[in-house]
Amino acid sequence: MKNALEVKKLVKYFPVKNSKNQVVHAVDNVSFSIQKGKTLGLVGESGCGKSTCARTIIRIHKPTSGEILIDGENIANKSQKELQSIRRKMQMIFQDPYASLNGRMIVRDLIAEPLIAHNIIRRSSEAQDLIEEMLERVGLQKEHINRYAHEFSGGQRQRICIARALILKPDIILCDEPISALDVSIQAQIVNMLKQFQNDLGLTYLFIAHDLSMVRYVSDDVGVMYLGKLVELCEAVEIYRKPLHPYTKGLLSSIPIPSPKLAREKVHPGITGDIASPINVPTGCRFHTRCKEKLKVCEEIEPEIKEISDNHYVACHLYK
Ligand code: SF4
């Protein structure tokens, strides 16, 4: 099947304020691809670079180096003007539905904004029917069209954000922790709705989350990031069945287990300590400062990500 999105050796460094030489290694040599109509879940702790990776893919940030291929076309070095048509194909849903919507705008204007920005309509009233239909598709009512964003709950606001993202009929949606800020009771509804849209419209998703439980039911493949690096990548079922990287095993162990008996029998050790600084990244394997399985070589040589078994990629010296 064709790739909708392919990222090759993507790097994004940010300069450190008041420093000539230091940089934040936010995304460092990350490669992955997502087939049309599929979902890649990207997980890791805060500060691991997953959100920066998505923001670089959609070109909020300019990449330091690497390629971003949308339907085979590299957009990494395109100008903002050249990106205009690509942006219709790719939209983003952000974590905080309170920050992403201007509470003093009415729903009709909020959802029409991308259509106006892309010169499809001139004023929101021209898209009244389309917006009403979209509101119903995201589980709101068409009567909501003249209400202000501040009148809605977090879950309803995220539905408005999804309507805004879908109104341009994109092929790819970058979902940056779209359910993390919502009540647990609402999270499943939003995930199910996103899955339904994927089935109906053949959408491709990059779905970012900070733990493995959140991407379990949406992802075809899962990638795990640590301190700017992709450390493990494989099919979703495989990562839960047979995680290989010590960091992935630690992330899995931090998923709450409802049964006390199973919790006591936990197979994988948890992760202790804090994530290292992305400015002064550790030598060798970046995870060695917290790894319970580290070898001598780990402090000296950085492991490359390699295919260990069929479509299962790991960056760790434990695997040859
Ligand atoms: Fe641990 Fe070494 Fe593997 Fe890094 S390379 S995860 S330190 S065993």
Short mmCIF file of C-alpha atoms and ligand atoms in Angstrom, two decimals:
data_model
loop_
_atom_site.label_atom_id
_atom_site.label_comp_id
_atom_site.label_asym_id
_atom_site.label_seq_id
_atom_site.Cartn_x
_atom_site.Cartn_y
_atom_site.Cartn_z
CA MET A 1 0.00 0.00 0.00
CA LYS A 2 1.15 3.58 -0.70
CA ASN A 3 2.58 5.76 2.05
CA ALA A 4 0.56 8.88 2.81
CA LEU A 5 3.35 10.28 4.96
CA GLU A 6 7.02 9.43 5.15
CA VAL A 7 9.60 11.05 7.37
CA LYS A 8 13.27 10.45 6.62
CA LYS A 9 16.08 11.32 9.06
CA LEU A 10 14.10 14.27 10.39
CA VAL A 11 16.09 16.62 12.63
CA LYS A 12 14.83 19.66 14.54
CA TYR A 13 17.22 21.55 16.80
CA PHE A 14 16.35 24.82 18.51
CA PRO A 15 19.05 27.33 19.44
CA VAL A 16 19.43 27.96 23.19
CA LYS A 17 18.85 31.59 24.17
CA ASN A 18 22.02 33.49 25.08
CA SER A 19 24.22 30.61 23.95
CA LYS A 20 26.29 30.51 20.78
CA ASN A 21 26.89 26.78 20.53
CA GLN A 22 24.21 24.98 22.48
CA VAL A 23 21.06 23.56 20.90
CA VAL A 24 17.97 21.69 22.11
CA HIS A 25 17.99 18.30 20.37
CA ALA A 26 14.19 18.14 20.06
CA VAL A 27 13.97 15.65 17.16
CA ASP A 28 17.07 13.76 16.14
CA ASN A 29 17.26 11.61 13.02
CA VAL A 30 13.71 10.24 13.16
CA SER A 31 12.37 8.10 10.29
CA PHE A 32 8.99 6.41 9.87
CA SER A 33 6.18 6.05 7.36
CA ILE A 34 2.38 5.73 7.56
CA GLN A 35 0.40 3.94 4.87
CA LYS A 36 -2.78 5.56 3.53
CA GLY A 37 -5.72 5.00 5.87
CA LYS A 38 -3.55 3.76 8.76
CA THR A 39 -2.57 5.15 12.16
CA LEU A 40 0.86 5.43 13.70
CA GLY A 41 0.76 6.01 17.46
CA LEU A 42 3.76 8.00 18.69
CA VAL A 43 4.41 7.81 22.42
CA GLY A 44 6.92 8.99 24.99
CA GLU A 45 7.19 11.16 28.09
CA SER A 46 6.80 14.95 27.98
CA GLY A 47 9.86 16.48 26.40
CA CYS A 48 10.70 13.46 24.23
CA GLY A 49 10.10 15.44 21.02
CA LYS A 50 6.88 13.84 19.76
CA SER A 51 4.90 17.11 19.56
CA THR A 52 7.85 18.93 17.97
CA CYS A 53 8.03 16.08 15.46
CA ALA A 54 4.35 16.64 14.48
CA ARG A 55 4.76 20.43 14.39
CA THR A 56 7.81 20.04 12.16
CA ILE A 57 5.95 17.65 9.84
CA ILE A 58 3.14 20.20 9.38
CA ARG A 59 5.83 22.88 9.00
CA ILE A 60 4.93 25.04 12.01
CA HIS A 61 8.69 24.58 12.53
CA LYS A 62 11.21 24.44 9.71
CA PRO A 63 13.23 21.22 9.91
CA THR A 64 16.94 21.49 10.61
CA SER A 65 17.43 18.66 8.11
CA GLY A 66 15.71 15.57 6.75
CA GLU A 67 12.77 14.89 4.45
CA ILE A 68 8.99 15.04 4.92
CA LEU A 69 7.22 13.28 2.06
CA ILE A 70 3.51 13.82 1.54
CA ASP A 71 2.29 11.46 -1.19
CA GLY A 72 5.94 11.22 -2.23
CA GLU A 73 6.49 15.01 -2.42
CA ASN A 74 9.20 16.39 -0.13
CA ILE A 75 7.89 19.48 1.70
CA ALA A 76 10.81 19.94 4.10
CA ASN A 77 12.26 22.95 2.31
CA LYS A 78 9.17 24.46 0.70
CA SER A 79 8.33 28.11 1.34
CA GLN A 80 5.20 29.06 3.30
CA LYS A 81 3.56 30.10 0.01
CA GLU A 82 4.35 26.74 -1.61
CA LEU A 83 2.98 24.97 1.47
CA GLN A 84 -0.49 26.50 1.09
CA SER A 85 -1.85 23.71 -1.11
CA ILE A 86 -0.14 20.97 0.95
CA ARG A 87 -1.75 22.33 4.14
CA ARG A 88 -5.19 21.45 2.75
CA LYS A 89 -4.11 17.83 2.70
CA MET A 90 -2.78 17.82 6.26
CA GLN A 91 -4.42 19.22 9.38
CA MET A 92 -3.61 19.11 13.08
CA ILE A 93 -5.71 18.65 16.22
CA PHE A 94 -4.06 20.03 19.35
CA GLN A 95 -4.10 18.85 22.94
CA ASP A 96 -5.79 21.79 24.58
CA PRO A 97 -9.21 22.56 23.09
CA TYR A 98 -9.42 25.63 25.36
CA ALA A 99 -6.27 27.20 23.93
CA SER A 100 -6.96 26.19 20.30
CA LEU A 101 -10.27 28.04 19.97
CA ASN A 102 -10.93 31.73 20.40
CA GLY A 103 -13.74 31.70 22.99
CA ARG A 104 -15.13 34.99 21.67
CA MET A 105 -15.81 33.63 18.18
CA ILE A 106 -19.00 31.84 17.23
CA VAL A 107 -18.80 28.25 16.05
CA ARG A 108 -19.72 29.09 12.46
CA ASP A 109 -16.77 31.50 12.14
CA LEU A 110 -14.39 29.09 13.85
CA ILE A 111 -15.21 26.21 11.52
CA ALA A 112 -15.28 28.45 8.44
CA GLU A 113 -11.85 29.95 9.21
CA PRO A 114 -9.81 27.30 7.31
CA LEU A 115 -12.15 27.60 4.29
CA ILE A 116 -11.61 31.37 4.22
CA ALA A 117 -7.83 30.99 4.74
CA HIS A 118 -7.71 28.72 1.67
CA ASN A 119 -9.87 31.09 -0.42
CA ILE A 120 -12.65 28.52 -0.78
CA ILE A 121 -15.26 30.94 0.58
CA ARG A 122 -15.15 34.63 1.41
CA ARG A 123 -17.46 34.72 4.43
CA SER A 124 -18.67 32.06 6.86
CA SER A 125 -22.36 32.43 5.92
CA GLU A 126 -21.54 30.92 2.50
CA ALA A 127 -20.74 27.60 4.18
CA GLN A 128 -23.74 27.52 6.55
CA ASP A 129 -25.10 24.17 5.29
CA LEU A 130 -21.70 22.51 5.19
CA ILE A 131 -20.88 23.66 8.73
CA GLU A 132 -24.26 22.48 10.07
CA GLU A 133 -23.69 19.08 8.50
CA MET A 134 -20.18 18.93 9.98
CA LEU A 135 -21.48 19.84 13.45
CA GLU A 136 -23.87 16.89 13.33
CA ARG A 137 -21.12 14.58 12.10
CA VAL A 138 -18.95 15.45 15.12
CA GLY A 139 -21.82 14.85 17.54
CA LEU A 140 -22.97 18.44 18.09
CA GLN A 141 -26.23 20.03 16.96
CA LYS A 142 -26.70 22.39 14.06
CA GLU A 143 -28.32 24.84 16.50
CA HIS A 144 -24.86 25.23 18.08
CA ILE A 145 -23.64 27.14 15.03
CA ASN A 146 -24.25 30.61 16.50
CA ARG A 147 -22.94 29.87 19.99
CA TYR A 148 -19.61 31.11 21.31
CA ALA A 149 -16.78 28.64 21.90
CA HIS A 150 -16.58 29.60 25.60
CA GLU A 151 -20.09 28.18 26.11
CA PHE A 152 -18.90 24.62 25.43
CA SER A 153 -17.28 21.93 27.59
CA GLY A 154 -13.78 20.59 26.85
CA GLY A 155 -15.13 17.56 24.99
CA GLN A 156 -17.48 19.71 22.90
CA ARG A 157 -14.65 22.11 22.09
CA GLN A 158 -12.50 19.22 20.92
CA ARG A 159 -15.40 18.20 18.64
CA ILE A 160 -15.38 21.73 17.20
CA CYS A 161 -11.60 21.43 16.67
CA ILE A 162 -12.16 18.13 14.84
CA ALA A 163 -14.83 19.77 12.66
CA ARG A 164 -12.36 22.58 11.85
CA ALA A 165 -9.71 20.03 10.92
CA LEU A 166 -12.09 18.00 8.73
CA ILE A 167 -13.81 20.86 6.91
CA LEU A 168 -10.99 21.03 4.32
CA LYS A 169 -11.32 17.28 3.60
CA PRO A 170 -7.68 16.52 4.45
CA ASP A 171 -5.97 13.16 3.86
CA ILE A 172 -3.72 13.27 6.92
CA ILE A 173 -4.48 14.40 10.47
CA LEU A 174 -1.81 14.93 13.08
CA CYS A 175 -3.49 14.36 16.44
CA ASP A 176 -1.31 15.86 19.18
CA GLU A 177 -2.59 14.29 22.41
CA PRO A 178 -6.18 15.09 21.43
CA ILE A 179 -7.70 13.31 24.43
CA SER A 180 -5.16 13.95 27.22
CA ALA A 181 -6.90 17.09 28.52
CA LEU A 182 -10.39 15.51 28.52
CA ASP A 183 -12.34 13.59 31.16
CA VAL A 184 -11.82 9.84 30.95
CA SER A 185 -15.52 9.40 30.16
CA ILE A 186 -15.16 11.62 27.07
CA GLN A 187 -11.85 10.19 25.85
CA ALA A 188 -13.36 6.97 24.49
CA GLN A 189 -16.09 8.92 22.65
CA ILE A 190 -13.52 11.12 20.89
CA VAL A 191 -11.30 8.15 20.01
CA ASN A 192 -14.29 6.22 18.62
CA MET A 193 -15.34 9.23 16.59
CA LEU A 194 -11.84 9.64 15.12
CA LYS A 195 -11.82 5.93 14.23
CA GLN A 196 -15.21 6.25 12.58
CA PHE A 197 -14.00 9.18 10.46
CA GLN A 198 -10.96 7.14 9.48
CA ASN A 199 -13.18 4.27 8.30
CA ASP A 200 -15.57 6.58 6.45
CA LEU A 201 -13.04 8.93 4.86
CA GLY A 202 -9.87 6.82 4.61
CA LEU A 203 -7.91 9.28 6.76
CA THR A 204 -4.30 8.72 7.80
CA TYR A 205 -3.43 9.59 11.41
CA LEU A 206 -0.30 10.34 13.36
CA PHE A 207 -1.68 9.94 16.89
CA ILE A 208 0.50 11.30 19.68
CA ALA A 209 0.09 10.28 23.31
CA HIS A 210 2.26 10.20 26.41
CA ASP A 211 1.53 6.62 27.34
CA LEU A 212 0.96 3.35 25.57
CA SER A 213 -2.56 2.79 26.92
CA MET A 214 -3.93 5.76 24.97
CA VAL A 215 -2.77 4.60 21.55
CA ARG A 216 -3.64 0.93 22.05
CA TYR A 217 -7.04 0.99 20.37
CA VAL A 218 -6.31 3.44 17.58
CA SER A 219 -2.92 2.45 16.21
CA ASP A 220 -1.85 0.04 13.50
CA ASP A 221 1.80 0.71 14.31
CA VAL A 222 3.43 2.27 17.35
CA GLY A 223 6.65 4.29 17.60
CA VAL A 224 8.32 5.06 20.92
CA MET A 225 10.41 8.22 21.28
CA TYR A 226 12.98 9.02 23.94
CA LEU A 227 14.88 12.31 24.15
CA GLY A 228 14.41 13.16 20.47
CA LYS A 229 15.12 9.65 19.17
CA LEU A 230 12.83 6.94 17.89
CA VAL A 231 13.87 3.92 19.98
CA GLU A 232 11.30 1.30 18.92
CA LEU A 233 8.84 0.94 16.04
CA CYS A 234 6.60 -2.01 15.15
CA GLU A 235 3.02 -3.17 14.75
CA ALA A 236 0.79 -2.17 17.67
CA VAL A 237 -0.04 -5.77 18.66
CA GLU A 238 3.66 -6.62 18.72
CA ILE A 239 4.64 -3.75 21.02
CA TYR A 240 2.19 -4.90 23.69
CA ARG A 241 2.95 -8.59 23.17
CA LYS A 242 6.73 -8.40 22.89
CA PRO A 243 8.28 -5.01 23.73
CA LEU A 244 12.06 -5.08 23.27
CA HIS A 245 13.51 -1.71 24.24
CA PRO A 246 13.96 -1.28 28.02
CA TYR A 247 12.25 2.13 27.79
CA THR A 248 9.19 0.65 26.08
CA LYS A 249 9.04 -2.06 28.75
CA GLY A 250 9.15 0.67 31.39
CA LEU A 251 6.35 2.63 29.70
CA LEU A 252 4.22 -0.50 29.58
CA SER A 253 4.78 -1.12 33.26
CA SER A 254 3.49 2.35 34.08
CA ILE A 255 0.06 1.55 32.60
CA PRO A 256 -2.27 1.04 35.59
CA ILE A 257 -3.35 -2.61 35.97
CA PRO A 258 -6.86 -3.02 37.39
CA SER A 259 -6.08 -6.34 39.12
CA PRO A 260 -3.84 -6.17 42.26
CA LYS A 261 -2.68 -9.75 41.60
CA LEU A 262 -1.56 -8.97 38.04
CA ALA A 263 -0.03 -5.70 39.23
CA ARG A 264 2.14 -7.66 41.73
CA GLU A 265 3.23 -10.03 38.97
CA LYS A 266 4.26 -7.19 36.66
CA VAL A 267 6.82 -8.52 34.21
CA HIS A 268 8.59 -5.29 33.33
CA PRO A 269 10.42 -2.98 35.70
CA GLY A 270 9.29 0.65 35.84
CA ILE A 271 11.37 3.65 34.85
CA THR A 272 13.05 5.65 37.58
CA GLY A 273 14.82 8.99 37.43
CA ASP A 274 14.15 11.94 35.20
CA ILE A 275 14.55 12.33 31.48
CA ALA A 276 17.98 13.89 30.74
CA SER A 277 18.37 17.38 29.31
CA PRO A 278 17.79 17.67 25.56
CA ILE A 279 20.56 20.30 25.58
CA ASN A 280 23.26 18.12 27.18
CA VAL A 281 22.20 14.74 25.83
CA PRO A 282 23.97 11.76 27.42
CA THR A 283 26.77 10.11 25.43
CA GLY A 284 26.09 6.71 23.86
CA CYS A 285 22.51 5.53 24.34
CA ARG A 286 20.48 8.48 25.59
CA PHE A 287 18.51 6.17 27.89
CA HIS A 288 21.61 4.77 29.67
CA THR A 289 21.19 7.13 32.66
CA ARG A 290 17.93 5.34 33.54
CA CYS A 291 18.29 1.90 31.98
CA LYS A 292 18.23 -1.11 34.29
CA GLU A 293 19.73 -3.37 31.62
CA LYS A 294 22.62 -1.19 30.47
CA LEU A 295 25.91 -2.66 29.25
CA LYS A 296 29.34 -1.03 29.28
CA VAL A 297 29.09 -0.16 25.60
CA CYS A 298 25.85 1.77 26.20
CA GLU A 299 27.62 4.79 27.71
CA GLU A 300 30.01 5.06 24.79
CA ILE A 301 28.31 4.10 21.55
CA GLU A 302 24.93 5.28 20.40
CA PRO A 303 22.83 2.32 19.16
CA GLU A 304 21.37 2.66 15.67
CA ILE A 305 17.76 1.73 15.07
CA LYS A 306 17.75 -1.68 13.31
CA GLU A 307 15.18 -4.23 12.14
CA ILE A 308 15.45 -7.03 14.72
CA SER A 309 12.57 -9.13 13.39
CA ASP A 310 9.91 -8.62 10.72
CA ASN A 311 9.04 -4.88 10.77
CA HIS A 312 10.18 -4.59 14.39
CA TYR A 313 12.82 -1.87 14.74
CA VAL A 314 14.81 -1.24 17.94
CA ALA A 315 17.70 1.02 18.91
CA CYS A 316 19.40 -0.94 21.69
CA HIS A 317 22.73 -2.78 22.16
CA LEU A 318 20.91 -5.75 23.73
CA TYR A 319 19.82 -6.84 20.26
CA LYS A 320 22.20 -7.76 17.46
FE1 SF4 B 1 19.68 0.17 27.89
FE2 SF4 B 1 21.95 -0.05 26.58
FE3 SF4 B 1 19.70 -0.69 25.38
FE4 SF4 B 1 20.27 1.84 25.93
S1 SF4 B 1 21.37 0.50 24.52
S2 SF4 B 1 18.34 0.84 26.26
S3 SF4 B 1 21.32 1.65 27.88
S4 SF4 B 1 20.60 -1.71 27.14
#
